[in-house]
Coordinates of C-alpha atoms in Angstrom, one line a residue:
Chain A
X1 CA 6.0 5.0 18.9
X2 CA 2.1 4.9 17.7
X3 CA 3.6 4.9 14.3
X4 CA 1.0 6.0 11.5
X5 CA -2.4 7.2 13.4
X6 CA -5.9 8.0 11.4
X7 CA -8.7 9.7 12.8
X8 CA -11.5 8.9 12.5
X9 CA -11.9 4.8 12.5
X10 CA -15.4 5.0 10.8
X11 CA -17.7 7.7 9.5
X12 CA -21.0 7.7 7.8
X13 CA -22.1 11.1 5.9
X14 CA -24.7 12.1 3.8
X15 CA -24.4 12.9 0.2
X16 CA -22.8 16.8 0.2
X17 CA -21.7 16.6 3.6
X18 CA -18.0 17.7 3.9
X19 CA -15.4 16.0 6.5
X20 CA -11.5 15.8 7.5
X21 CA -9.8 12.5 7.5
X22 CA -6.9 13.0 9.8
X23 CA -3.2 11.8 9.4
X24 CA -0.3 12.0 12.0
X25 CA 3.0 9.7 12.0
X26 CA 5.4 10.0 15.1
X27 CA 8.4 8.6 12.8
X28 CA 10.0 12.0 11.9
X29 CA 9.2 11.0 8.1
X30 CA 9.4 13.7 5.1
X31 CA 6.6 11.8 2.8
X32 CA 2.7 11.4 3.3
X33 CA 0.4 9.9 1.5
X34 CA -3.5 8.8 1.2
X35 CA -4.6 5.8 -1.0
X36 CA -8.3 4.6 -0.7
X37 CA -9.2 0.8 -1.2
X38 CA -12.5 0.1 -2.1
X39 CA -14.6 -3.5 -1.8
X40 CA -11.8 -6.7 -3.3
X41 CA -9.8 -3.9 -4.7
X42 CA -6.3 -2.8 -4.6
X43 CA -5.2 0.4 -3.3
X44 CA -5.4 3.8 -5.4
X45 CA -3.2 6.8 -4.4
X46 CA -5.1 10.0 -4.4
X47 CA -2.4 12.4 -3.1
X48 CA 0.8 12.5 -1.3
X49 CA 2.9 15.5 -0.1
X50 CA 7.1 14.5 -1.0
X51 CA 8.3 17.0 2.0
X52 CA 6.6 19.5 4.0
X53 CA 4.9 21.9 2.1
X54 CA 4.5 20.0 -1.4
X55 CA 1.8 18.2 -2.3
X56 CA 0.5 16.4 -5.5
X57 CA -1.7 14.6 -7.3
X58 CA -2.1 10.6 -7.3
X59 CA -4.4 8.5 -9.4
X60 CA -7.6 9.5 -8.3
X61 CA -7.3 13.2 -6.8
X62 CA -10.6 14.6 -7.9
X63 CA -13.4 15.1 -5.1
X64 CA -10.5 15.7 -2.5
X65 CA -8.4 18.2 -1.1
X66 CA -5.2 17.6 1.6
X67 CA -3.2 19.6 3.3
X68 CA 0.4 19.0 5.0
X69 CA -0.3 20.9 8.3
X70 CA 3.1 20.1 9.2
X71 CA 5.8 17.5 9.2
X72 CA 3.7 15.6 11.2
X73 CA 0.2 15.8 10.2
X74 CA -1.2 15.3 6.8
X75 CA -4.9 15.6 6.3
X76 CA -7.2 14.7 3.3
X77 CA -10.9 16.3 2.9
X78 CA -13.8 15.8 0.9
X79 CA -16.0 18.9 0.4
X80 CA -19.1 17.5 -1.1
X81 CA -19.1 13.7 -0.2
X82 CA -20.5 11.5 -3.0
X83 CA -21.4 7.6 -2.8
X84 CA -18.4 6.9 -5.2
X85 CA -15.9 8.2 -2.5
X86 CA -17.4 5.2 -0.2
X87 CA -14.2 3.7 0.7
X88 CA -11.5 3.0 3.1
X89 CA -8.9 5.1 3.0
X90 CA -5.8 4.7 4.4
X91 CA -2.3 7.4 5.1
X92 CA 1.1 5.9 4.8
X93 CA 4.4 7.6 5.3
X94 CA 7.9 7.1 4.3
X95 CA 11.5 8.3 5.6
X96 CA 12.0 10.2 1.8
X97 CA 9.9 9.7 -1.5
X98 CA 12.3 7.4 -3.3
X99 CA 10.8 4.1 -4.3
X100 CA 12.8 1.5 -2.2
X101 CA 11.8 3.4 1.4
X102 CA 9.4 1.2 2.9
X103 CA 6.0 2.8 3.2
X104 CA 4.7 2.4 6.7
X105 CA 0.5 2.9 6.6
X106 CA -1.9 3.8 9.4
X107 CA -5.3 1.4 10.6
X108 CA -7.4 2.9 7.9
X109 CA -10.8 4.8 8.3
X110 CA -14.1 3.1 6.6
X111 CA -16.2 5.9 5.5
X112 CA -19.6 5.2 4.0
X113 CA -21.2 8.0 2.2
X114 CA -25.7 7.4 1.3
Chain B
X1 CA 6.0 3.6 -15.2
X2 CA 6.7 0.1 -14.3
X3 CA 3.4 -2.2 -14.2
X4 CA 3.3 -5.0 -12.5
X5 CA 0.9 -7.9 -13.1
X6 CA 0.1 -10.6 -10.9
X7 CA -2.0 -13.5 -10.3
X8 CA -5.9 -12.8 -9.1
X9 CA -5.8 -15.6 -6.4
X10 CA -4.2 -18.8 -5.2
X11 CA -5.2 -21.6 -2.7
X12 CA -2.7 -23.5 -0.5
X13 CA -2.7 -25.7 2.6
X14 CA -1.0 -25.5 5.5
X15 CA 2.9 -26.3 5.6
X16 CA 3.0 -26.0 1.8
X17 CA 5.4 -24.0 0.2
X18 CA 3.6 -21.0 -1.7
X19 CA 5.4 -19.1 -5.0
X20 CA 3.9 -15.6 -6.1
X21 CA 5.1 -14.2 -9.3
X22 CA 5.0 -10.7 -10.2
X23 CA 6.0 -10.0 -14.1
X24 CA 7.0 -6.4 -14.3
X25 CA 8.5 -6.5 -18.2
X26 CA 9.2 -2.2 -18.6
X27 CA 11.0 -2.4 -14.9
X28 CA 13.9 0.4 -15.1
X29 CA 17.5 0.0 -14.2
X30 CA 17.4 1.5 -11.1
X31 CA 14.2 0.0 -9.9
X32 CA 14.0 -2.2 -7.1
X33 CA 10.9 -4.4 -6.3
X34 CA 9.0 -4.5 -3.0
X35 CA 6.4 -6.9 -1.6
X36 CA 4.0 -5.9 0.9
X37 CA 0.9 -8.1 2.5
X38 CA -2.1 -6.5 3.6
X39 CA -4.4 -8.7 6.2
X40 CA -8.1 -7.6 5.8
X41 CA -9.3 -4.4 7.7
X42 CA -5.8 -3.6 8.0
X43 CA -3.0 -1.3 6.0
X44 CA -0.4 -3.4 4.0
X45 CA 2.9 -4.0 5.6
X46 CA 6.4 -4.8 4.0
X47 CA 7.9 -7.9 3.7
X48 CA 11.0 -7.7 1.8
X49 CA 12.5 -5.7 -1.0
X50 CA 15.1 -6.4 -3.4
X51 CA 17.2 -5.5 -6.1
X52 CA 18.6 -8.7 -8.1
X53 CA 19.1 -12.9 -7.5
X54 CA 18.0 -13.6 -4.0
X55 CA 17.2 -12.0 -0.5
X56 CA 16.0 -13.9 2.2
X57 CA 14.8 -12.6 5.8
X58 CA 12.6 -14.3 8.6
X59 CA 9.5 -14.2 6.6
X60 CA 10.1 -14.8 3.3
X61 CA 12.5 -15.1 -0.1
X62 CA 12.6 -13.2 -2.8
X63 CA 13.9 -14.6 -6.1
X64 CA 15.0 -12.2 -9.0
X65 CA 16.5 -13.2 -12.2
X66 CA 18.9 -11.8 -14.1
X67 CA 16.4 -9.7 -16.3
X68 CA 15.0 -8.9 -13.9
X69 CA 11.1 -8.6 -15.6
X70 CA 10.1 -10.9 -13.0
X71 CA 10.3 -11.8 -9.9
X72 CA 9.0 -14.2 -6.9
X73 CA 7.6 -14.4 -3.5
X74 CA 8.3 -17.7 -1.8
X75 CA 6.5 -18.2 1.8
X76 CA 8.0 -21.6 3.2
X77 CA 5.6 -24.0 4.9
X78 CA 2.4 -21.2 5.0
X79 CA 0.2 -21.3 7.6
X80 CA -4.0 -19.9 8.2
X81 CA -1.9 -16.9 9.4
X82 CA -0.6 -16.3 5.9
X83 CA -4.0 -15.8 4.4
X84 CA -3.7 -11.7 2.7
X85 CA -3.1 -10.3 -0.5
X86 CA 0.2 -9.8 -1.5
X87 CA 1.1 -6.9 -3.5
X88 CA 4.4 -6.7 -5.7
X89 CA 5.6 -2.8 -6.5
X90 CA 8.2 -1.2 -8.6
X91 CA 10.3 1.9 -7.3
X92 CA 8.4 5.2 -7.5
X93 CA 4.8 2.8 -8.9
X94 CA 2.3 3.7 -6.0
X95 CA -0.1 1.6 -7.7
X96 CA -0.9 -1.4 -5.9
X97 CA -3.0 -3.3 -7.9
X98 CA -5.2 -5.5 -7.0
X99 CA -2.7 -8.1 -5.7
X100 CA -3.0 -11.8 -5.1
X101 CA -5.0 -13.2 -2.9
X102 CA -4.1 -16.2 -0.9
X103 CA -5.7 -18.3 1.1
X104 CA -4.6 -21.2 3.0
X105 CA -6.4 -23.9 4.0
X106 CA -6.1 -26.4 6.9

């Protein structure tokens, strides 16, 4: 099992650029989520998706958009990048959305946005 | 929602024994508490969970008292490998915090 896989690793856009982070977890898990975790900081959730086909609102959900493509796959995009959203950002995944299942989070991807 | 607060940072040496206390004072009946330790450049990972009094596995002990608005992370006899943050959570609270950060020295 891979567990928790992000794509990409790194990225570097340009103010107003758009771009997909990718999510995928191999662990037959109902709940996604994406935090970001920016410099000495804890981490901030921005949305998560309970079960297939829901999704919600975290913390800090403005500037992004996600989708649950399926079970599987839960991806997170940003439609007109800013320098705030300089980050790393990271997907996690859990057996249900109940507070005591452990959440199981992928390698991260650094983005930097000038 | 449950808050938790924590200590910014803490400094030990190698084979100490190293106590992290999360207060968490508006923690619900039903909550449990979770620890997780995050390694730079990496995501965090679990360590242990509990409920109430004392769990114990191969990494670490978790003490809880009976009120339960507190609780504590004890790492026995740390090593350089043991330098992360550690983050304390609350059922259903995805806020991580900022955590604590330790850092061992030789």
């Amino acid at each position: 099992n891979a567990g928790v896989t992000q794509t990409p690793k790194f990225q570097v856009l340009k103010t107003g650029q758009s771009m997909t982070l990718q999510c995928a977890q191999d662990m037959n898990h109902n709940s996604m989520y994406w935090y970001r975790q920016d410099p000495g900081m804890g981490l901030r959730l921005i949305y998560y998706s309970a079960s297939e086909g829901t999704t919600d609102k975290g913390e800090v959900p403005n500037g992004y958009n996600v989708s649950r493509l399926n079970k599987r796959e839960f991806s997170l995009r940003l439609e007109s990048a800013a320098p705030s959203q300089t980050s790393v950002y990271f997907c996690a995944s859990t057996l249900r959305h109940v507070g005591t299942d452990t959440q199981y989070f992928g390698p991260g991807t650094r983005l930097t946005v000038l | 929602l449950a808050k938790t607060t924590q200590p910014i940072s803490m400094d030990s040496y190698e084979g100490q024994e190293v106590n992290i206390t999360c207060s968490h004072n508006n923690i619900a009946t039903n909550d449990y508490i979770t620890w997780y330790q995050q390694f730079p450049s990496q995501g965090p990972r679990f360590i242990i969970q509990g409920y109430k009094t004392k769990v114990t596995n191969e990494v670490a002990s978790l003490f809880i008292p009976a009120d339960r608005k507190s609780s504590t992370l004890s790492l026995p006899r740390v090593s350089l490998s043991d330098t992360a943050v550690y983050y304390c959570l609350v059922s259903n609270d995805m806020r991580f915090g900022a955590g604590t950060r330790l850092t061992v020295k030789p």
